Amino acid sequence: MTAVAGLRGLVALVAMLPFAAMAEPGALTAFSVTTTETGAQEYSVTLQILFIMTALTLLPALLMMMTSFTRIIIVFAILRQAIGLQQTPSNQILLGLALFLSFFIMAPIFERVYEHAFVPYSEESISVQQAVERAQGPFREFMLGQTRESDLELFVRLRGGPPIETVEAVPFSVLVPAFVTSELKTAFQIGFILFIPFLIIDLVVASVLMAMGMMMLSPVIISLPFKVMLFVLVDGWALLIGTLAASFGL
């Protein structure tokens, strides 16, 4: 309910922006940055809304680059190619399944961000900067747990500058591309393992057809039903989704 109330408040503030623009000069300070006694900076509500609207445009990229979505959707795409089904399941179904599976895997991280960052910020007990810093913690811990040291070293070397003493001090500009690189490698490793049984079926079918002299018949037409049947008999979707979830430590 707190999240819904915060969202309603945000929508109401956005709806008030046109009326604020028509207000008398000096009646409302649209953009202001004030410095508190402790030295921290506080932004006006309108400026905070501007930052939020800008962040919303980056949500698709953040979803793909900082969560489990990349690994899941690549594995699904490789599986479809291995079976030999070009458009089944459709892209929309695979994207939707990968999206909700990502939400399932990332639920503990989202809950921590909500409790430690969003709730205090909605209660106005912390500033925007503090909320962002608190939100970074769970995502940093998740990405560091899935990132290979070799990928981190690669981007630290490409970045240049002074060496980074501890892993916790790695900036997001280095951690995010290193995490994505590790996710791509892991996804292709899982995809390679998925490809092997279907490739064996293709080889067996092609060998049988060649031995029978049926050169003009495409092996794909014969092997496709067997590959689909094999995937269904072993309960492939449950095994694949369970393996993907387990690969993130669930």
mmCIF file of C-alpha atoms in Angstrom:
data_model
loop_
_atom_site.group_PDB
_atom_site.id
_atom_site.type_symbol
_atom_site.label_atom_id
_atom_site.label_comp_id
_atom_site.label_asym_id
_atom_site.label_seq_id
_atom_site.Cartn_x
_atom_site.Cartn_y
_atom_site.Cartn_z
ATOM 1 C CA MET A 1 0.000 0.000 0.000
ATOM 2 C CA THR A 2 2.893 2.339 0.695
ATOM 3 C CA ALA A 3 4.225 1.849 -2.827
ATOM 4 C CA VAL A 4 0.787 2.507 -4.319
ATOM 5 C CA ALA A 5 0.395 5.659 -2.243
ATOM 6 C CA GLY A 6 3.825 6.858 -3.289
ATOM 7 C CA LEU A 7 2.990 6.216 -6.930
ATOM 8 C CA ARG A 8 -0.286 8.114 -6.597
ATOM 9 C CA GLY A 9 1.541 11.016 -5.004
ATOM 10 C CA LEU A 10 4.060 11.034 -7.835
ATOM 11 C CA VAL A 11 1.280 11.061 -10.449
ATOM 12 C CA ALA A 12 -0.455 13.904 -8.626
ATOM 13 C CA LEU A 13 2.754 15.914 -8.537
ATOM 14 C CA VAL A 14 3.307 15.361 -12.246
ATOM 15 C CA ALA A 15 -0.271 16.447 -12.963
ATOM 16 C CA MET A 16 0.310 19.666 -11.034
ATOM 17 C CA LEU A 17 3.322 20.676 -13.112
ATOM 18 C CA PRO A 18 1.316 22.498 -15.842
ATOM 19 C CA PHE A 19 -0.520 24.515 -13.190
ATOM 20 C CA ALA A 20 2.742 25.320 -11.489
ATOM 21 C CA ALA A 21 4.104 26.624 -14.770
ATOM 22 C CA MET A 22 1.147 29.043 -15.045
ATOM 23 C CA ALA A 23 1.560 30.321 -11.524
ATOM 24 C CA GLU A 24 2.720 33.843 -10.806
ATOM 25 C CA PRO A 25 6.483 34.463 -10.901
ATOM 26 C CA GLY A 26 7.999 33.910 -7.516
ATOM 27 C CA ALA A 27 4.972 31.971 -6.247
ATOM 28 C CA LEU A 28 6.706 28.608 -6.723
ATOM 29 C CA THR A 29 10.379 27.792 -6.997
ATOM 30 C CA ALA A 30 10.577 25.154 -9.695
ATOM 31 C CA PHE A 31 14.269 24.278 -9.545
ATOM 32 C CA SER A 32 16.277 24.902 -6.422
ATOM 33 C CA VAL A 33 19.171 23.249 -4.653
ATOM 34 C CA THR A 34 19.744 24.125 -1.013
ATOM 35 C CA THR A 35 22.625 23.166 1.246
ATOM 36 C CA THR A 36 21.781 21.916 4.722
ATOM 37 C CA GLU A 37 23.747 22.539 7.894
ATOM 38 C CA THR A 38 25.526 19.207 7.504
ATOM 39 C CA GLY A 39 26.713 20.103 4.010
ATOM 40 C CA ALA A 40 24.284 17.831 2.152
ATOM 41 C CA GLN A 41 22.286 19.164 -0.777
ATOM 42 C CA GLU A 42 18.511 19.014 -0.986
ATOM 43 C CA TYR A 43 16.616 19.340 -4.267
ATOM 44 C CA SER A 44 13.178 20.821 -4.762
ATOM 45 C CA VAL A 45 10.258 18.501 -5.393
ATOM 46 C CA THR A 46 10.012 19.527 -9.043
ATOM 47 C CA LEU A 47 13.673 18.745 -9.613
ATOM 48 C CA GLN A 48 13.246 15.391 -7.908
ATOM 49 C CA ILE A 49 10.333 14.583 -10.233
ATOM 50 C CA LEU A 50 12.518 15.503 -13.189
ATOM 51 C CA PHE A 51 15.171 13.067 -11.989
ATOM 52 C CA ILE A 52 12.541 10.343 -11.510
ATOM 53 C CA MET A 53 11.106 10.845 -15.004
ATOM 54 C CA THR A 54 14.628 10.669 -16.448
ATOM 55 C CA ALA A 55 15.329 7.474 -14.500
ATOM 56 C CA LEU A 56 12.150 5.865 -15.849
ATOM 57 C CA THR A 57 13.505 6.152 -19.398
ATOM 58 C CA LEU A 58 16.536 4.122 -18.281
ATOM 59 C CA LEU A 59 14.515 1.332 -16.651
ATOM 60 C CA PRO A 60 14.628 -1.035 -19.686
ATOM 61 C CA ALA A 61 18.412 -0.757 -19.867
ATOM 62 C CA LEU A 62 18.739 -1.174 -16.100
ATOM 63 C CA LEU A 63 16.496 -4.234 -16.210
ATOM 64 C CA MET A 64 18.652 -5.888 -18.854
ATOM 65 C CA MET A 65 22.043 -4.813 -17.548
ATOM 66 C CA MET A 66 21.699 -5.133 -13.767
ATOM 67 C CA THR A 67 19.406 -8.136 -13.279
ATOM 68 C CA SER A 68 19.164 -11.789 -14.291
ATOM 69 C CA PHE A 69 17.213 -10.917 -17.455
ATOM 70 C CA THR A 70 20.198 -11.105 -19.838
ATOM 71 C CA ARG A 71 21.157 -14.672 -18.968
ATOM 72 C CA ILE A 72 17.573 -15.941 -19.028
ATOM 73 C CA ILE A 73 16.534 -14.483 -22.380
ATOM 74 C CA ILE A 74 19.725 -15.646 -24.126
ATOM 75 C CA VAL A 75 19.281 -19.201 -22.827
ATOM 76 C CA PHE A 76 15.665 -19.214 -23.994
ATOM 77 C CA ALA A 77 16.681 -17.991 -27.450
ATOM 78 C CA ILE A 78 19.391 -20.651 -27.746
ATOM 79 C CA LEU A 79 16.933 -23.351 -26.627
ATOM 80 C CA ARG A 80 14.454 -22.373 -29.319
ATOM 81 C CA GLN A 81 17.197 -22.465 -31.919
ATOM 82 C CA ALA A 82 18.422 -25.856 -30.686
ATOM 83 C CA ILE A 83 14.982 -27.420 -30.943
ATOM 84 C CA GLY A 84 14.556 -25.964 -34.402
ATOM 85 C CA LEU A 85 11.439 -23.897 -33.735
ATOM 86 C CA GLN A 86 11.921 -20.502 -35.337
ATOM 87 C CA GLN A 87 8.848 -18.683 -34.016
ATOM 88 C CA THR A 88 7.488 -20.965 -31.287
ATOM 89 C CA PRO A 89 7.371 -19.865 -28.537
ATOM 90 C CA SER A 90 7.046 -16.333 -29.906
ATOM 91 C CA ASN A 91 9.342 -13.509 -28.877
ATOM 92 C CA GLN A 92 6.596 -11.957 -26.757
ATOM 93 C CA ILE A 93 6.122 -15.169 -24.780
ATOM 94 C CA LEU A 94 9.858 -15.619 -24.212
ATOM 95 C CA LEU A 95 10.270 -11.969 -23.176
ATOM 96 C CA GLY A 96 7.322 -12.194 -20.800
ATOM 97 C CA LEU A 97 8.562 -15.441 -19.247
ATOM 98 C CA ALA A 98 12.085 -14.057 -18.888
ATOM 99 C CA LEU A 99 10.724 -10.852 -17.362
ATOM 100 C CA PHE A 100 8.611 -12.530 -14.692
ATOM 101 C CA LEU A 101 11.310 -15.092 -13.955
ATOM 102 C CA SER A 102 13.710 -12.183 -13.464
ATOM 103 C CA PHE A 103 11.260 -10.588 -11.034
ATOM 104 C CA PHE A 104 11.066 -13.892 -9.154
ATOM 105 C CA ILE A 105 14.846 -14.199 -8.904
ATOM 106 C CA MET A 106 15.393 -10.538 -8.055
ATOM 107 C CA ALA A 107 12.522 -10.348 -5.520
ATOM 108 C CA PRO A 108 14.804 -10.429 -2.430
ATOM 109 C CA ILE A 109 16.923 -7.609 -3.878
ATOM 110 C CA PHE A 110 13.855 -5.530 -4.734
ATOM 111 C CA GLU A 111 12.458 -6.048 -1.231
ATOM 112 C CA ARG A 112 15.697 -4.857 0.351
ATOM 113 C CA VAL A 113 15.765 -1.783 -1.884
ATOM 114 C CA TYR A 114 12.141 -1.033 -1.025
ATOM 115 C CA GLU A 115 12.632 -1.402 2.731
ATOM 116 C CA HIS A 116 15.980 0.362 3.082
ATOM 117 C CA ALA A 117 15.740 3.009 0.358
ATOM 118 C CA PHE A 118 12.210 3.702 -0.883
ATOM 119 C CA VAL A 119 10.326 3.564 2.441
ATOM 120 C CA PRO A 120 12.681 5.962 4.292
ATOM 121 C CA TYR A 121 12.692 8.282 1.284
ATOM 122 C CA SER A 122 8.873 8.264 1.037
ATOM 123 C CA GLU A 123 8.758 9.115 4.748
ATOM 124 C CA GLU A 124 11.212 11.983 4.050
ATOM 125 C CA SER A 125 13.679 10.638 6.594
ATOM 126 C CA ILE A 126 16.529 10.447 4.047
ATOM 127 C CA SER A 127 17.498 12.496 1.002
ATOM 128 C CA VAL A 128 17.527 11.434 -2.624
ATOM 129 C CA GLN A 129 21.293 10.872 -2.575
ATOM 130 C CA GLN A 130 21.049 8.655 0.495
ATOM 131 C CA ALA A 131 18.205 6.667 -1.064
ATOM 132 C CA VAL A 132 20.258 6.078 -4.220
ATOM 133 C CA GLU A 133 23.269 4.998 -2.180
ATOM 134 C CA ARG A 134 21.156 2.563 -0.164
ATOM 135 C CA ALA A 135 19.579 1.167 -3.333
ATOM 136 C CA GLN A 136 22.989 0.496 -4.847
ATOM 137 C CA GLY A 137 24.016 -1.881 -2.057
ATOM 138 C CA PRO A 138 21.774 -4.890 -2.832
ATOM 139 C CA PHE A 139 22.367 -4.596 -6.588
ATOM 140 C CA ARG A 140 26.123 -4.315 -6.067
ATOM 141 C CA GLU A 141 26.128 -7.425 -3.877
ATOM 142 C CA PHE A 142 24.102 -9.366 -6.452
ATOM 143 C CA MET A 143 26.250 -8.341 -9.416
ATOM 144 C CA LEU A 144 29.530 -8.993 -7.607
ATOM 145 C CA GLY A 145 28.301 -12.496 -6.761
ATOM 146 C CA GLN A 146 27.699 -13.249 -10.463
ATOM 147 C CA THR A 147 30.745 -11.485 -11.957
ATOM 148 C CA ARG A 148 34.019 -13.235 -12.699
ATOM 149 C CA GLU A 149 37.226 -11.714 -11.382
ATOM 150 C CA SER A 150 38.780 -11.878 -14.846
ATOM 151 C CA ASP A 151 35.998 -9.688 -16.254
ATOM 152 C CA LEU A 152 36.408 -7.196 -13.427
ATOM 153 C CA GLU A 153 40.147 -7.055 -14.007
ATOM 154 C CA LEU A 154 39.563 -6.522 -17.716
ATOM 155 C CA PHE A 155 37.391 -3.444 -17.277
ATOM 156 C CA VAL A 156 39.534 -2.082 -14.447
ATOM 157 C CA ARG A 157 42.506 -2.298 -16.796
ATOM 158 C CA LEU A 158 40.570 -0.685 -19.646
ATOM 159 C CA ARG A 159 39.378 2.079 -17.334
ATOM 160 C CA GLY A 160 42.880 3.044 -16.322
ATOM 161 C CA GLY A 161 43.577 5.360 -13.437
ATOM 162 C CA PRO A 162 44.628 4.313 -9.936
ATOM 163 C CA PRO A 163 44.179 0.647 -9.011
ATOM 164 C CA ILE A 164 41.108 -0.397 -7.040
ATOM 165 C CA GLU A 165 42.124 -1.867 -3.694
ATOM 166 C CA THR A 166 38.946 -3.756 -2.751
ATOM 167 C CA VAL A 167 36.116 -5.316 -4.717
ATOM 168 C CA GLU A 168 33.562 -3.257 -2.791
ATOM 169 C CA ALA A 169 35.194 -0.079 -4.108
ATOM 170 C CA VAL A 170 34.571 -1.006 -7.750
ATOM 171 C CA PRO A 171 32.481 1.787 -9.354
ATOM 172 C CA PHE A 172 29.264 1.013 -11.188
ATOM 173 C CA SER A 173 30.828 2.163 -14.468
ATOM 174 C CA VAL A 174 33.161 -0.851 -14.185
ATOM 175 C CA LEU A 175 30.884 -3.311 -12.396
ATOM 176 C CA VAL A 176 27.934 -3.161 -14.830
ATOM 177 C CA PRO A 177 29.848 -4.005 -18.053
ATOM 178 C CA ALA A 178 31.849 -6.664 -16.214
ATOM 179 C CA PHE A 179 28.613 -8.179 -14.917
ATOM 180 C CA VAL A 180 27.024 -8.186 -18.375
ATOM 181 C CA THR A 181 30.129 -9.813 -19.888
ATOM 182 C CA SER A 182 30.027 -12.553 -17.270
ATOM 183 C CA GLU A 183 26.303 -13.068 -17.874
ATOM 184 C CA LEU A 184 26.885 -13.473 -21.610
ATOM 185 C CA LYS A 185 29.577 -16.075 -21.009
ATOM 186 C CA THR A 186 27.454 -18.006 -18.518
ATOM 187 C CA ALA A 187 24.418 -17.922 -20.826
ATOM 188 C CA PHE A 188 26.409 -19.316 -23.741
ATOM 189 C CA GLN A 189 27.844 -22.060 -21.543
ATOM 190 C CA ILE A 190 24.338 -23.135 -20.516
ATOM 191 C CA GLY A 191 23.185 -22.866 -24.135
ATOM 192 C CA PHE A 192 26.028 -25.102 -25.305
ATOM 193 C CA ILE A 193 24.994 -27.811 -22.850
ATOM 194 C CA LEU A 194 21.384 -27.500 -24.031
ATOM 195 C CA PHE A 195 22.433 -27.870 -27.650
ATOM 196 C CA ILE A 196 24.206 -31.233 -27.250
ATOM 197 C CA PRO A 197 21.211 -33.631 -26.898
ATOM 198 C CA PHE A 198 19.335 -31.977 -29.761
ATOM 199 C CA LEU A 199 22.437 -32.044 -31.926
ATOM 200 C CA ILE A 200 22.807 -35.777 -31.282
ATOM 201 C CA ILE A 201 19.225 -36.340 -32.445
ATOM 202 C CA ASP A 202 19.930 -34.371 -35.637
ATOM 203 C CA LEU A 203 23.047 -36.444 -36.338
ATOM 204 C CA VAL A 204 21.249 -39.753 -35.764
ATOM 205 C CA VAL A 205 18.331 -38.792 -37.991
ATOM 206 C CA ALA A 206 20.630 -37.510 -40.737
ATOM 207 C CA SER A 207 22.695 -40.718 -40.619
ATOM 208 C CA VAL A 208 19.596 -42.922 -40.817
ATOM 209 C CA LEU A 209 18.175 -40.992 -43.756
ATOM 210 C CA MET A 210 21.493 -41.130 -45.596
ATOM 211 C CA ALA A 211 21.764 -44.884 -44.984
ATOM 212 C CA MET A 212 18.276 -45.348 -46.413
ATOM 213 C CA GLY A 213 19.171 -43.292 -49.464
ATOM 214 C CA MET A 214 16.617 -40.574 -48.733
ATOM 215 C CA MET A 215 18.862 -37.700 -49.775
ATOM 216 C CA MET A 216 16.081 -35.326 -50.790
ATOM 217 C CA LEU A 217 14.244 -35.463 -47.455
ATOM 218 C CA SER A 218 15.327 -32.781 -44.986
ATOM 219 C CA PRO A 219 16.518 -34.270 -41.676
ATOM 220 C CA VAL A 220 14.992 -31.266 -39.854
ATOM 221 C CA ILE A 221 11.469 -32.391 -40.757
ATOM 222 C CA ILE A 222 12.057 -35.812 -39.186
ATOM 223 C CA SER A 223 14.129 -34.751 -36.188
ATOM 224 C CA LEU A 224 11.874 -31.871 -35.066
ATOM 225 C CA PRO A 225 9.070 -34.079 -33.645
ATOM 226 C CA PHE A 226 11.614 -36.238 -31.818
ATOM 227 C CA LYS A 227 13.300 -33.186 -30.281
ATOM 228 C CA VAL A 228 9.986 -31.738 -29.152
ATOM 229 C CA MET A 229 8.933 -35.120 -27.737
ATOM 230 C CA LEU A 230 12.239 -35.469 -25.869
ATOM 231 C CA PHE A 231 11.925 -31.988 -24.386
ATOM 232 C CA VAL A 232 8.375 -32.663 -23.239
ATOM 233 C CA LEU A 233 9.092 -36.121 -21.800
ATOM 234 C CA VAL A 234 11.940 -34.875 -19.608
ATOM 235 C CA ASP A 235 9.805 -31.899 -18.469
ATOM 236 C CA GLY A 236 12.278 -29.570 -20.100
ATOM 237 C CA TRP A 237 10.749 -26.237 -19.112
ATOM 238 C CA ALA A 238 10.718 -27.107 -15.423
ATOM 239 C CA LEU A 239 14.293 -28.409 -15.586
ATOM 240 C CA LEU A 240 15.508 -25.351 -17.490
ATOM 241 C CA ILE A 241 13.797 -22.810 -15.242
ATOM 242 C CA GLY A 242 14.999 -24.660 -12.144
ATOM 243 C CA THR A 243 18.547 -24.725 -13.489
ATOM 244 C CA LEU A 244 18.472 -21.023 -14.310
ATOM 245 C CA ALA A 245 17.167 -20.155 -10.838
ATOM 246 C CA ALA A 246 19.773 -22.400 -9.211
ATOM 247 C CA SER A 247 22.534 -20.743 -11.222
ATOM 248 C CA PHE A 248 21.784 -17.517 -9.320
ATOM 249 C CA GLY A 249 22.021 -19.247 -5.963
ATOM 250 C CA LEU A 250 18.312 -19.808 -5.310
#
